[in-house]
Tab-separated table of C-alpha atoms in Angstrom:
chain	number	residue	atom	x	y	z
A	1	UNK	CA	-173.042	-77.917	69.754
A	2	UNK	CA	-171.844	-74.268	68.445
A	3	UNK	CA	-172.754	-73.541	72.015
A	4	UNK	CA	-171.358	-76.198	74.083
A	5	UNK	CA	-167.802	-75.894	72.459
A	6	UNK	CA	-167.803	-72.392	72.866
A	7	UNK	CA	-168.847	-71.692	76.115
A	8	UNK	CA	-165.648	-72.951	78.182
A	9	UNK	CA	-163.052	-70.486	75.812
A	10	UNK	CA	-163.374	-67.628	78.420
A	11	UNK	CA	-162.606	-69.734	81.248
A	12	UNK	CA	-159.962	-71.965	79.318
A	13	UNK	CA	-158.366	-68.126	78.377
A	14	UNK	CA	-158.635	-67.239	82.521
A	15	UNK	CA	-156.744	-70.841	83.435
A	16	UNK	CA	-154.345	-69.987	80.647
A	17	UNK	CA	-153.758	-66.280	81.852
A	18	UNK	CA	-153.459	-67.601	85.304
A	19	UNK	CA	-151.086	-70.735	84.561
A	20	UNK	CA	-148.262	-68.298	82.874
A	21	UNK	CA	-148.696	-65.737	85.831
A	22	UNK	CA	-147.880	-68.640	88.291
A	23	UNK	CA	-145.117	-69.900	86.363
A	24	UNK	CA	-143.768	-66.686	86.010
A	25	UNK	CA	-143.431	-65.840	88.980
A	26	UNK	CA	-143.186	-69.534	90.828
A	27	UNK	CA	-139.635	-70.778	88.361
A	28	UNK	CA	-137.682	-68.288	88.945
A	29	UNK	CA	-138.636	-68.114	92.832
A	30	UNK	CA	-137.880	-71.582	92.967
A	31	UNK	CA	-134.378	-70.708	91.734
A	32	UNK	CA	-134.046	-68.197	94.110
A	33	UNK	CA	-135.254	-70.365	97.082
A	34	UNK	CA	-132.388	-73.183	96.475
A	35	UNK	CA	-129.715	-71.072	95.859
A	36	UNK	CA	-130.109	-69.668	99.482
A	37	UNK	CA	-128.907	-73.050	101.400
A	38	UNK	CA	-126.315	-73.022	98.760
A	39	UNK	CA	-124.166	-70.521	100.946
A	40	UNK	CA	-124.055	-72.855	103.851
A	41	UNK	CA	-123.189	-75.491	101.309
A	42	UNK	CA	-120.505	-73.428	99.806
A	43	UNK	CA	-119.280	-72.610	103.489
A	44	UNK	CA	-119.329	-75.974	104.977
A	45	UNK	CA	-117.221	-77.796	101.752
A	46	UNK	CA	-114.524	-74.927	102.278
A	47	UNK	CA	-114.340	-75.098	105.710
A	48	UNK	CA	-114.451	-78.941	105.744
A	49	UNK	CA	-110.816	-78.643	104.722
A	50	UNK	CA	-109.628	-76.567	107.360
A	51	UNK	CA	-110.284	-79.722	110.362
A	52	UNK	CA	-113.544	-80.844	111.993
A	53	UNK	CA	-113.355	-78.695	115.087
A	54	UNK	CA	-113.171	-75.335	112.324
A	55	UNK	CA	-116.691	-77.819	110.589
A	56	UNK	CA	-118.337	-78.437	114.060
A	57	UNK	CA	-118.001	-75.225	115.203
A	58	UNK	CA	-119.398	-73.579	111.135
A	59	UNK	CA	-122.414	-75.780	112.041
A	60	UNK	CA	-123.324	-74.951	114.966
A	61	UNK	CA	-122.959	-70.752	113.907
A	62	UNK	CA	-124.667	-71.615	110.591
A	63	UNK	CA	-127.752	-73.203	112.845
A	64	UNK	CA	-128.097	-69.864	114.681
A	65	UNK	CA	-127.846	-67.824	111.769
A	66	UNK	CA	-130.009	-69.809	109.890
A	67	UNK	CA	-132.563	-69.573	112.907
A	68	UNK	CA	-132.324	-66.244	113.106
A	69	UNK	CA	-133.367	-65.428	109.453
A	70	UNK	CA	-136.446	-67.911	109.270
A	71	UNK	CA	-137.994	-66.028	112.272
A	72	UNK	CA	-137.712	-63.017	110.420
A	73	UNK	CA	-138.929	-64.244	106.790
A	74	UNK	CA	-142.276	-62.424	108.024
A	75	UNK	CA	-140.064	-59.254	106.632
A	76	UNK	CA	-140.448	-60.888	103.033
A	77	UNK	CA	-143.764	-62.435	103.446
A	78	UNK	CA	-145.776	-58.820	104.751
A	79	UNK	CA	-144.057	-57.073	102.642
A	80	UNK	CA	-144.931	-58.863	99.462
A	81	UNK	CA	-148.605	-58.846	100.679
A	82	UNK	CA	-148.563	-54.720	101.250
A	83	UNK	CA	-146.498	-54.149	97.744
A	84	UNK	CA	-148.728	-55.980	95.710
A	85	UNK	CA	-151.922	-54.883	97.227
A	86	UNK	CA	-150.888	-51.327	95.916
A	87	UNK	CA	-149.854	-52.821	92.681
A	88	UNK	CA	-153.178	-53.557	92.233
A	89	UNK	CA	-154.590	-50.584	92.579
A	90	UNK	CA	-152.169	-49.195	90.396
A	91	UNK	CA	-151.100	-47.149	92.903
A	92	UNK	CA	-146.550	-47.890	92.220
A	93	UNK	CA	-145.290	-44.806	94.337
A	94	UNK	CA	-147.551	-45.999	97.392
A	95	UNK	CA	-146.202	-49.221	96.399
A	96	UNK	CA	-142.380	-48.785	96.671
A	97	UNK	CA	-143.004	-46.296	99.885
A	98	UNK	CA	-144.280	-49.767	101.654
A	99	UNK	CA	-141.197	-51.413	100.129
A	100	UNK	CA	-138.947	-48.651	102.334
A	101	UNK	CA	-140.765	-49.035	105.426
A	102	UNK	CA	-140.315	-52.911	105.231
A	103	UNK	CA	-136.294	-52.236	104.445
A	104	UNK	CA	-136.218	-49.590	107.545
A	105	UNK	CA	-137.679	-52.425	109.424
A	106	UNK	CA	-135.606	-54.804	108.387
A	107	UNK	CA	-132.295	-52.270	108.962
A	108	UNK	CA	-133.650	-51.493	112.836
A	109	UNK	CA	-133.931	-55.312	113.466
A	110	UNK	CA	-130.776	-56.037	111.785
A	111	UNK	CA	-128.754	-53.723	114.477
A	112	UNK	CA	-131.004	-54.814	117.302
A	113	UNK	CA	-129.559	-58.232	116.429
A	114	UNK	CA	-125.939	-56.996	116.356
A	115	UNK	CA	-126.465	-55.524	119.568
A	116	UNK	CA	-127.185	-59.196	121.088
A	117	UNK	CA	-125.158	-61.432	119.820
A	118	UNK	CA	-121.739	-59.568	119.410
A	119	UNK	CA	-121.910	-60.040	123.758
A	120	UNK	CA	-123.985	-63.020	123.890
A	121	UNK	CA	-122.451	-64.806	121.470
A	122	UNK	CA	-120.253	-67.301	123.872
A	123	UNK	CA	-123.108	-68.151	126.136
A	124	UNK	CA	-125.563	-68.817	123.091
A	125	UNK	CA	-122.555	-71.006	121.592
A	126	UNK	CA	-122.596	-72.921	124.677
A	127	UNK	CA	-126.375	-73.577	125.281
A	128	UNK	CA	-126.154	-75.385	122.095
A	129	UNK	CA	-123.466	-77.982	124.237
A	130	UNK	CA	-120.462	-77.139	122.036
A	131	UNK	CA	-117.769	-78.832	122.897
A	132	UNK	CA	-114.892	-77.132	124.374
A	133	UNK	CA	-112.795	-77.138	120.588
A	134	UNK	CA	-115.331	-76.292	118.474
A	135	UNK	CA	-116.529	-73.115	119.992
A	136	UNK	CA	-114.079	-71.187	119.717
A	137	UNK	CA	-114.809	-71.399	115.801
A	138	UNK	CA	-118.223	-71.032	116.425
A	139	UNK	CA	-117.818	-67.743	118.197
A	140	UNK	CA	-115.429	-66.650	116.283
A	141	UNK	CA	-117.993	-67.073	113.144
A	142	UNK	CA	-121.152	-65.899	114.671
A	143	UNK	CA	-119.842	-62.725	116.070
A	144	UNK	CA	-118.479	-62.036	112.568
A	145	UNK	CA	-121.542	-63.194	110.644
A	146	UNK	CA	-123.706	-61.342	113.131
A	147	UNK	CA	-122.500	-57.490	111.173
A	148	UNK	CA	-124.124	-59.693	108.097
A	149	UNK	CA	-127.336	-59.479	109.511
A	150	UNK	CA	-128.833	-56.533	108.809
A	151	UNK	CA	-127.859	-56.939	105.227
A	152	UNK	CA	-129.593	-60.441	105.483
A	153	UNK	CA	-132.995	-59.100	106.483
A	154	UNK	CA	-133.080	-55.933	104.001
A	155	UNK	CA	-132.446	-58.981	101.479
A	156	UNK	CA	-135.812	-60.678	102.812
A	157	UNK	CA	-137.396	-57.500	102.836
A	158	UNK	CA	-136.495	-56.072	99.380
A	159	UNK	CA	-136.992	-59.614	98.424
A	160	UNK	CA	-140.674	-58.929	99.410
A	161	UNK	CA	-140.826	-55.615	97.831
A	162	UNK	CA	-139.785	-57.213	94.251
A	163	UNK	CA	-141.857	-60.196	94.448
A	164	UNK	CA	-144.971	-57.655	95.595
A	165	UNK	CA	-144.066	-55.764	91.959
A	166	UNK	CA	-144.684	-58.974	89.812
A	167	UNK	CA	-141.159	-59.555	89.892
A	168	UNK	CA	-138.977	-62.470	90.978
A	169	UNK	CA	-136.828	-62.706	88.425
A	170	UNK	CA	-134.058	-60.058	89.675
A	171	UNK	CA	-134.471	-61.652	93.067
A	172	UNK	CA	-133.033	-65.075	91.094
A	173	UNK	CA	-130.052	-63.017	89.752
A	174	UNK	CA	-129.138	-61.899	92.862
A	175	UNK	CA	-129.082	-64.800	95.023
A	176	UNK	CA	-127.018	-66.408	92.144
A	177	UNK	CA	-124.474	-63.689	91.512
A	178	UNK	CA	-124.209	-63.853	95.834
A	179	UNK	CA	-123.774	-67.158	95.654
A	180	UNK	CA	-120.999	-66.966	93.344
A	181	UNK	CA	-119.569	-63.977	95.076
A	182	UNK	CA	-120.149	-65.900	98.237
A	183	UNK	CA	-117.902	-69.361	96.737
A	184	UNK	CA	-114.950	-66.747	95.599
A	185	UNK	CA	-114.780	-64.593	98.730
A	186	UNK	CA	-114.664	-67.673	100.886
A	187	UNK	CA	-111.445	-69.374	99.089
A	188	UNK	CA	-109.445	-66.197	98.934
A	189	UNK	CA	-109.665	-65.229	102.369
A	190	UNK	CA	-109.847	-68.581	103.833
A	191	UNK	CA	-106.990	-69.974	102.009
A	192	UNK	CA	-105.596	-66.928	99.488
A	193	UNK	CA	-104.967	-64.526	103.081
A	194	UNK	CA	-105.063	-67.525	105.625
A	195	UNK	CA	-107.945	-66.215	107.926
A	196	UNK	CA	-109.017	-69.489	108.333
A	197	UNK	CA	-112.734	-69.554	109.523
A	198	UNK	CA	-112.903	-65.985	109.712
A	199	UNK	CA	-112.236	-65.488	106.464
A	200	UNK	CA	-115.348	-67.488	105.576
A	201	UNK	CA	-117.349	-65.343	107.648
A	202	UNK	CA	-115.994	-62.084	106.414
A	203	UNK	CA	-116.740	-63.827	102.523
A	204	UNK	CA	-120.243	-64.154	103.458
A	205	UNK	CA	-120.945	-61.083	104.952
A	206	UNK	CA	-118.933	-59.343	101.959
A	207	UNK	CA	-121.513	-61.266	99.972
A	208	UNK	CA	-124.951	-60.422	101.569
A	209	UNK	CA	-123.531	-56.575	101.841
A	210	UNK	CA	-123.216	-56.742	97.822
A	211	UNK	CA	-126.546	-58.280	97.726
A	212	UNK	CA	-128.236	-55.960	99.925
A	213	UNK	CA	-126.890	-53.113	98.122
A	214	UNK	CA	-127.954	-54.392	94.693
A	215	UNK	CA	-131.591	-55.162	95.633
A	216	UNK	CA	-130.945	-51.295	97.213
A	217	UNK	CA	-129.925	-50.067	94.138
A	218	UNK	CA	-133.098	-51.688	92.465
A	219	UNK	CA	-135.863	-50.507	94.899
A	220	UNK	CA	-134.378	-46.673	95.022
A	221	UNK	CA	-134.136	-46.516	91.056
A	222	UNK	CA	-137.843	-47.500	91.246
A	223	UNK	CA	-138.617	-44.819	94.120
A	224	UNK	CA	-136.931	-42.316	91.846
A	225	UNK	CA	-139.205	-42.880	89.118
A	226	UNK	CA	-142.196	-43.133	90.545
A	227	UNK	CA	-141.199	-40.313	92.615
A	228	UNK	CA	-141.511	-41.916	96.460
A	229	UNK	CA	-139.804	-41.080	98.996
A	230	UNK	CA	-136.904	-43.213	100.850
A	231	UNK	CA	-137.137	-41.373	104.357
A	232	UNK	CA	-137.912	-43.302	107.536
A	233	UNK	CA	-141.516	-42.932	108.139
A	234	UNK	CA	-142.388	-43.890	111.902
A	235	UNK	CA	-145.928	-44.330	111.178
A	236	UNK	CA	-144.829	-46.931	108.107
A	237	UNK	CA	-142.522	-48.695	109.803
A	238	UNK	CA	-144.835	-49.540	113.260
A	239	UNK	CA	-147.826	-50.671	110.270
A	240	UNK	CA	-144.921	-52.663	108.909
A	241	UNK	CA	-143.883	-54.278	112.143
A	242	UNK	CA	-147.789	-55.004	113.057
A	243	UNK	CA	-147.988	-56.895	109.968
A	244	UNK	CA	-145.154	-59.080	110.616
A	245	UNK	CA	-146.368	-60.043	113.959
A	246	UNK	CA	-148.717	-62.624	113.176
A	247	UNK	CA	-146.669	-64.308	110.812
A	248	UNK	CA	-143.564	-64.149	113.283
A	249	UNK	CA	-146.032	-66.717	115.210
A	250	UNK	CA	-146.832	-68.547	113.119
A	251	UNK	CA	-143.510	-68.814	112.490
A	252	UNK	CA	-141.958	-69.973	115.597
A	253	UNK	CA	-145.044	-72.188	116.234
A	254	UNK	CA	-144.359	-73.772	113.145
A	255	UNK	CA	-140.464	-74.376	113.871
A	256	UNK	CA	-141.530	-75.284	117.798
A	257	UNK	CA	-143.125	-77.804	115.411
A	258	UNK	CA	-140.001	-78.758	113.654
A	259	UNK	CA	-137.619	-78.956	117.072
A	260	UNK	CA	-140.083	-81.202	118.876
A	261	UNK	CA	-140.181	-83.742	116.172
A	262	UNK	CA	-136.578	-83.540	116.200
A	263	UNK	CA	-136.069	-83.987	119.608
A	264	UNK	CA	-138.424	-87.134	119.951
A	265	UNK	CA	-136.528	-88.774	117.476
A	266	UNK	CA	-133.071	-88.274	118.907
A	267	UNK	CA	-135.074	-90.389	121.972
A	268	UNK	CA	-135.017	-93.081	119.738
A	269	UNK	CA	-131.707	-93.755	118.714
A	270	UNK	CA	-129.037	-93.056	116.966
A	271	UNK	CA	-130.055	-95.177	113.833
A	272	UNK	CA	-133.654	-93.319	113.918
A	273	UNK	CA	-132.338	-89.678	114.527
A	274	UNK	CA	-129.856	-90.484	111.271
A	275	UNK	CA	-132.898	-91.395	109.022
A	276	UNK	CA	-135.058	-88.625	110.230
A	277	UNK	CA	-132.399	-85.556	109.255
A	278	UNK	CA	-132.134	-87.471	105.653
A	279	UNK	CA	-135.649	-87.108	105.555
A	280	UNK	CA	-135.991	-83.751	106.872
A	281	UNK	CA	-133.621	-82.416	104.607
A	282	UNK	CA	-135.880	-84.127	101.856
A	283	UNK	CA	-138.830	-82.555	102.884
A	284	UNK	CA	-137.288	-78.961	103.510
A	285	UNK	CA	-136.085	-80.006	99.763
A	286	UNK	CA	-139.515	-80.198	98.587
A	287	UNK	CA	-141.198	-77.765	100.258
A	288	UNK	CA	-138.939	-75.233	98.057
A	289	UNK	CA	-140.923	-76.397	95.019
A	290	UNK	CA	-144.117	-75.946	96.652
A	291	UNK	CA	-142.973	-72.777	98.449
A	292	UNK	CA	-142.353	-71.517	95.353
A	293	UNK	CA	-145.941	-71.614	94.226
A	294	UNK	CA	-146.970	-70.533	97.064
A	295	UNK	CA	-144.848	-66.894	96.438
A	296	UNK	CA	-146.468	-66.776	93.212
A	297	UNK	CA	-149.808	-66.836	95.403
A	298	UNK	CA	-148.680	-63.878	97.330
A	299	UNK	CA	-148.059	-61.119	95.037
A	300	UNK	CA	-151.108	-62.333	93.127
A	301	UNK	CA	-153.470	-62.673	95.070
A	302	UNK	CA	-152.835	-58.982	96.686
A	303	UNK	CA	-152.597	-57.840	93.266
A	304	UNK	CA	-156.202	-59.443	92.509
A	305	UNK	CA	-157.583	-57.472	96.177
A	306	UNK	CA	-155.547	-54.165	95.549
A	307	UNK	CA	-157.068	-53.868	92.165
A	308	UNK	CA	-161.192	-54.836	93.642
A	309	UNK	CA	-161.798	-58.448	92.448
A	310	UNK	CA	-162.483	-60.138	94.114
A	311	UNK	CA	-163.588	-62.868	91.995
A	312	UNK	CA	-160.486	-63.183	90.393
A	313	UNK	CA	-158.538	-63.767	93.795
A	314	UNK	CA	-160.971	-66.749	94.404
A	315	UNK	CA	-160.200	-68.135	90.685
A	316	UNK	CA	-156.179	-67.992	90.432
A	317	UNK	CA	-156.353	-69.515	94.291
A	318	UNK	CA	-158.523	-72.235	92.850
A	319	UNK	CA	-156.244	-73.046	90.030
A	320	UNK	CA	-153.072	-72.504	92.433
A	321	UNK	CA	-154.701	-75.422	94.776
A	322	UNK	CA	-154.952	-77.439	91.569
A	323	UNK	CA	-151.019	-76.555	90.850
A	324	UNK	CA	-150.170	-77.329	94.177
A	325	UNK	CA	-152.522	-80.920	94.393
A	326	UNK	CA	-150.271	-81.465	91.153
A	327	UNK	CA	-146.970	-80.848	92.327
A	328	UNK	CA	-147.191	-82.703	95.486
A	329	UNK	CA	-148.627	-85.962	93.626
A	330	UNK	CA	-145.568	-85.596	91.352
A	331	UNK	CA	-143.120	-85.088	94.383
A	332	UNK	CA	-144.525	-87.866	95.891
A	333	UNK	CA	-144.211	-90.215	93.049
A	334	UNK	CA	-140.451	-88.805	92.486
A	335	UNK	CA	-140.062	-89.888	96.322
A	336	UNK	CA	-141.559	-93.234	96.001
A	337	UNK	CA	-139.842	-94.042	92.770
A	338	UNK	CA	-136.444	-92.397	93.557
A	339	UNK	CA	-135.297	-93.373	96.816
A	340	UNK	CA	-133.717	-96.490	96.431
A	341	UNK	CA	-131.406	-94.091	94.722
A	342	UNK	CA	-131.483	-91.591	97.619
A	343	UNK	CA	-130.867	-92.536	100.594
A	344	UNK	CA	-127.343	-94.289	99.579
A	345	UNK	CA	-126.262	-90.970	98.737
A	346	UNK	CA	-126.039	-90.348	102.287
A	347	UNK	CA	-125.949	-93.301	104.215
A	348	UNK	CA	-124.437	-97.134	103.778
A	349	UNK	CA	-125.934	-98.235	107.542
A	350	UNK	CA	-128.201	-101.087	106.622
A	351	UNK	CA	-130.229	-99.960	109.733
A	352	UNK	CA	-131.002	-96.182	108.774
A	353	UNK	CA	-131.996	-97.257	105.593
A	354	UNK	CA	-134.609	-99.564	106.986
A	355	UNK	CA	-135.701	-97.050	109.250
A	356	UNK	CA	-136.025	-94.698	106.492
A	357	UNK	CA	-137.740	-96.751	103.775
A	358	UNK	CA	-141.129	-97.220	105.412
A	359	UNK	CA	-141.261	-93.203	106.279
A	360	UNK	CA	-140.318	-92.161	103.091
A	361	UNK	CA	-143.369	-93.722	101.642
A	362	UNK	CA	-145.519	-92.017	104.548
A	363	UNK	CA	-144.023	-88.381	103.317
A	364	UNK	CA	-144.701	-89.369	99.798
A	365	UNK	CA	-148.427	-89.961	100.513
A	366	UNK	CA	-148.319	-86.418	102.313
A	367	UNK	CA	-146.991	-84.307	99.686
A	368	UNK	CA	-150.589	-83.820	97.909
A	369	UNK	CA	-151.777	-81.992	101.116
A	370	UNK	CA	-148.519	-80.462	101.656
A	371	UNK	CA	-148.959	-78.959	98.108
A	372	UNK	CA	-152.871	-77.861	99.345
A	373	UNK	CA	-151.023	-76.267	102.826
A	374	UNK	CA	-148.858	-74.519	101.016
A	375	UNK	CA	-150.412	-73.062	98.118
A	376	UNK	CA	-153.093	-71.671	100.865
A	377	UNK	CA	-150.606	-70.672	103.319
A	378	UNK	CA	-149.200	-68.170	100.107
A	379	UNK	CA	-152.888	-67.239	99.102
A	380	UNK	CA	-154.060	-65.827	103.181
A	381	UNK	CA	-150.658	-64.700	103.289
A	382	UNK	CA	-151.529	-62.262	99.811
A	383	UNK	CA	-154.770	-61.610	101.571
A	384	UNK	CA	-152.462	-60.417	104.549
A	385	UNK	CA	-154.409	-62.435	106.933
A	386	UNK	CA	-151.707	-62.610	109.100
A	387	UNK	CA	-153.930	-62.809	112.183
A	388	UNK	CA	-155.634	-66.121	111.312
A	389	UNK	CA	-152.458	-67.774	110.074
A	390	UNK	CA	-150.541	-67.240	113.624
A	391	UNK	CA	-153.883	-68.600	115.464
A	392	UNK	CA	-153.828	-71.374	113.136
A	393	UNK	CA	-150.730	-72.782	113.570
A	394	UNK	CA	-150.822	-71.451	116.807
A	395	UNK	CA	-153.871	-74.243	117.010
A	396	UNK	CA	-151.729	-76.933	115.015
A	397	UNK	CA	-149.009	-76.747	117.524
A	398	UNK	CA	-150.931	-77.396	120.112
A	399	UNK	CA	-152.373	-80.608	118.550
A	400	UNK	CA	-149.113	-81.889	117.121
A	401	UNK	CA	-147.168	-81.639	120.307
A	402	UNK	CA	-148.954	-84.304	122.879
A	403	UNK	CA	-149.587	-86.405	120.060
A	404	UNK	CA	-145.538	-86.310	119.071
A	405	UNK	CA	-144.505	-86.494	122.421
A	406	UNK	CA	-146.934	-89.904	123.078
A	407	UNK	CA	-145.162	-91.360	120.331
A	408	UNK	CA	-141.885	-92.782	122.467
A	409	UNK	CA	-144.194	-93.838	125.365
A	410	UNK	CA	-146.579	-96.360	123.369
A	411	UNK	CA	-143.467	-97.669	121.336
A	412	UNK	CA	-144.226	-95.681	118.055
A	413	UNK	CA	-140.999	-95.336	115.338
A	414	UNK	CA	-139.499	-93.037	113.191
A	415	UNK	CA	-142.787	-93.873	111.260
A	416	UNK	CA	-144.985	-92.676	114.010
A	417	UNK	CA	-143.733	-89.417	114.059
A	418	UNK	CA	-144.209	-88.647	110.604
A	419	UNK	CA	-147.250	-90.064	110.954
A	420	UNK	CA	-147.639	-87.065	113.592
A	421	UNK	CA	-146.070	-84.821	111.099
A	422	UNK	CA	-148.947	-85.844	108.550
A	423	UNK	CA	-151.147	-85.279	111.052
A	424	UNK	CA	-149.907	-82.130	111.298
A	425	UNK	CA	-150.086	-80.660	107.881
A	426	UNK	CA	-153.808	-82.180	107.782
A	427	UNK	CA	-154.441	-80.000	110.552
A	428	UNK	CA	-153.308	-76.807	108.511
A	429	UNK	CA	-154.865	-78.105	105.652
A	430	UNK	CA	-158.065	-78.252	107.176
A	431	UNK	CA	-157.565	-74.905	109.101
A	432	UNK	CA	-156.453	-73.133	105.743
A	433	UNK	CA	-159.337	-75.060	103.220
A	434	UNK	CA	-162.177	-73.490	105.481
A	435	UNK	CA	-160.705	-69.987	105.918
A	436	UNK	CA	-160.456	-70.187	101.814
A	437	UNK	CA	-163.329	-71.106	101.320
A	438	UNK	CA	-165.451	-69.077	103.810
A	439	UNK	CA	-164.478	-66.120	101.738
A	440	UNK	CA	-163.393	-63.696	104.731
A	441	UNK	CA	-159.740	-63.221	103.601
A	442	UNK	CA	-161.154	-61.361	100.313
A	443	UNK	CA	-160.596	-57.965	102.014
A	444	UNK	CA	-160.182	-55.869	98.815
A	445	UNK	CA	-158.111	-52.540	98.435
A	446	UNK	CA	-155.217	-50.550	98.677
A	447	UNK	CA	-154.975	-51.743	102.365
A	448	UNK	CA	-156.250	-54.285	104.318
C-alpha cells in the first residue's frame, strides 16, 4: 500500500509544476489579450459623440487596421517560438538577439505598410462600399493611424520576445497603461483641441508609440545585460521572416475562413447576419481565454525543446490539452447557462434572438474541441512547426468552404453554418491531435 500511495507523488509534483507554469503565464496573457479590443472600444464610444458619419467612417478604418495587425500576429507568434527555444538552452544573449531581429522585422514591415496606404488609402476606403459621408472620416483616420503601424507590429513582436522569456506579465502592464493612455489622449484632442476624428487617431498612435517604446526600453535593458547586440542583422531578419511565413498562411486561410462564413450569412437576411456578429463577437470573446492558454503553450513548450526534453514537451502539452478540454466545457456551460442574459444586451428583435438561441447552443457544444484546437495550435506553434500549421489550415479551408457555401442552396440557417464552423474546428482538431501525437514536432535545440 506504502507503494501504491507513493508512486503517483512524482507525477502529481510534474502536474503541479506544470499547472502554476500555465497559469503563470496564461492570466496575465489573458489580460493582455482583452485589453487590446479595448482601444477600438475606447475609440468608437468617443467618437460615437461626434455624429454617425465621424462612427461609420471609425469602423470601417478600425476594420482595416484591425486586418492589418492579425495578418501580422505571425511577428508575435515566431518570435515567441525562437526566444524561448534559446531560453531553454540557457542560451539569454542568443535569446534577446532573436528578439531584435523579430523587432527589425516588424520596423521594415511597419514602413512598407506606410508606404501603401498613405496613397491607397481612398481607393481601399472605397472597396469596402463606404458611403460617400463616411469616407472622408475613414480616410482621414486610416492615413493617420497608418504612421501607428510600425509601432503596432514592434508591439506584436516584442510582445513575442517577452512571452519567449517566461514573461507575460510586463506585456499586461503595457497594454493597460496604453489603454489608459489611449482613453486620455483621445478626449483631449478630440474634444480638449477640437480635432475631431483626427484627434482620435493621433491619441492612438500617441499611444502605441509610448507602448512600443516601453516594450523597447525593456528588450534593450535586457540586451545590455546579457551583452547582445541591437544592430540589424540581415541574415536574422530573412530567418525571422521565413519563420513567419507559414503562420502568415495559416493566418489568412484561417480569416478566408472567417469572411466566408460571414458573407453566407449576410445571404440570409438581415435578422440572420444580426445574430451571427453577436455570436461572432462571442466566440472571438472566448477564444481569448483559450488563446491565452495556448501562449502559455508557446514559450513552454520551446523552452522544454531548447533545453533537450523532450519528454517534458510531450507532458506539459498533455496536461495543457487537459486545461484546454476544461476550459472549453466551462465556456460552454457559461454559454448555455448565460445567454438568456446575453443576447438582450445587444438586441430586443424577437427574430435575432430566435435565430440566435438554437446556434448558441451549437457553439457551446464546440468549445471542448475549440479548447483541444487551440491549446495544440500554441503547442506546434512552440515547436515552430510553422510549415504543418499553414498546410493544415491550408487543408481546413479547403473543406470548410464548399461545405459553407452549400449551406444557402439546400436551405440551411444561421445554424447550418455554425454547424460548418464546427465542422471546421473538428477538422483542425483532428489535423493538430495526429501531428501531436505522431511525435515529429519534438525537434529539440537551440534551433529548429
Amino acid at each position: 500500500m506504502v507503494l501504491m500511495t507513493q508512486a503517483p507523488a512524482p507525477a502529481r509534483a510534474a502536474r503541479r509544476q506544470h499547472d502554476r507554469e500555465i497559469v503563470a503565464l496564461a492570466v496575465p496573457a489573458f489580460g493582455a489579450l482583452v485589453a487590446e479590443p479595448l482601444f477600438v472600444l475606447a475609440d468608437s464610444a468617443i467618437v460615437g459623440h461626434l455624429g454617425t458619419a465621424q462612427l461609420a467612417g471609425l469602423g470601417v478604418a478600425s476594420a482595416l487596421l484591425t486586418t492589418a495587425v492579425s495578418i501580422f500576429v505571425f511577428l508575435a507568434y515566431a518570435t515567441t517560438a525562437a526566444v524561448a527555444r534559446r531560453v531553454g538552452a540557457g542560451d539569454l544573449a542568443a535569446a534577446i538577439r532573436q528578439g531584435m531581429d523579430g523587432i527589425w522585422l516588424a520596423l521594415l514591415l511597419g514602413a512598407t505598410v506606410i508606404a501603401v496606404v498613405l496613397p491607397a488609402a481612398p481607393a481601399i476606403v472605397d472597396l469596402f462600399g463606404t458611403s460617400d459621408t463616411a469616407a472622408p472620416y475613414a480616410i482621414t483616420y486610416l492615413r493617420i493611424s497608418s504612421f501607428g503601424i510600425p509601432a503596432m507590429l514592434v508591439v506584436l513582436a516584442a510582445t513575442g520576445v517577452l512571452r519567449g522569456l517566461q514573461d507575460t506579465r510586463t506585456p499586461l502592464y503595457v497594454a493597460i497603461a496604453g489603454f489608459l493612455a489611449n482613453a486620455a489622449l483621445n478626449v483631449g484632442l478630440v474634444y480638449g483641441a477640437g480635432l475631431g476624428i483626427a484627434g482620435s487617431a493621433w491619441g492612438t498612435v500617441i499611444a502605441q508609440c509610448g507602448m512600443a517604446a516601453a516594450y523597447l526600453v525593456v528588450v534593450v535593458r535586457g540586451a545590455r545585460q546579457h551583452g547582445a547586440s541591437l544592430r540589424p542583422d540581415a541574415a536574422g531578419i530573412r530567418a525571422s521572416a521565413q519563420a513567419g511565413v507559414p503562420l502568415l498562411v495559416r493566418t489568412l486561410s484561417l480569416r478566408a475562413i472567417l469572411v466566408i462564413a460571414t458573407a453566407v450569412a449576410a445571404r440570409l437576411g438581415d435578422a440572420d447576419i444580426a445574430a451571427h456578429q453577436i455570436i461572432l463577437s462571442l466566440w472571438n470573446l472566448m477564444a481569448f481565454a483559450l488563446d491565452a492558454i495556448a501562449i502559455a503553450g508557446q514559450a513552454i513548450i520551446g523552452r522544454y525543446l531548447g533545453a533537450d526534453d523532450p519528454q517534458g514537451a510531450r507532458a506539459v502539452c498533455r496536461r495543457m490539452v487537459e486545461w484546454g478540454i476544461a476550459a472549453g466545457v466551462a465556456l460552454g456551460l457559461l454559454v448555455v447557462i448565460a445567454r438568456p442574459l446575453f443576447l438582450p444586451l445587444f438586441t430586443s428583435d424577437p427574430i435575432v434572438t430566435d435565430a440566435a438561441l438554437p446556434t448558441l447552443l451549437m457553439v457551446a457544444l464546440s468549445q471542448p474541441i475549440c479548447g483541444i484546437v487551440f491549446v495544440l495550435d500554441g503547442v506546434l506553434m512552440g515547436a515552430g512547426d510553422g510549415p504543418y500549421l499553414a498546410w493544415a489550415m491550408v487543408l481546413t479551408l479547403v473543406v470548410f468552404t464548399p461545405v459553407a457555401l452549400l449551406v444557402p442552396a439546400v436551405g440551411g440557417g444561421l445554424t447550418a453554418i455554425w454547424g460548418a464552423m464546427t465542422l471546421m474546428m473538428t477538422i483542425r482538431m483532428l489535423t493538430l491531435w495526429l501531428r501531436a501525437r505522431s511525435g515529429h514536432w519534438l525537434v529539440t535545440g537551440a534551433t529548429r
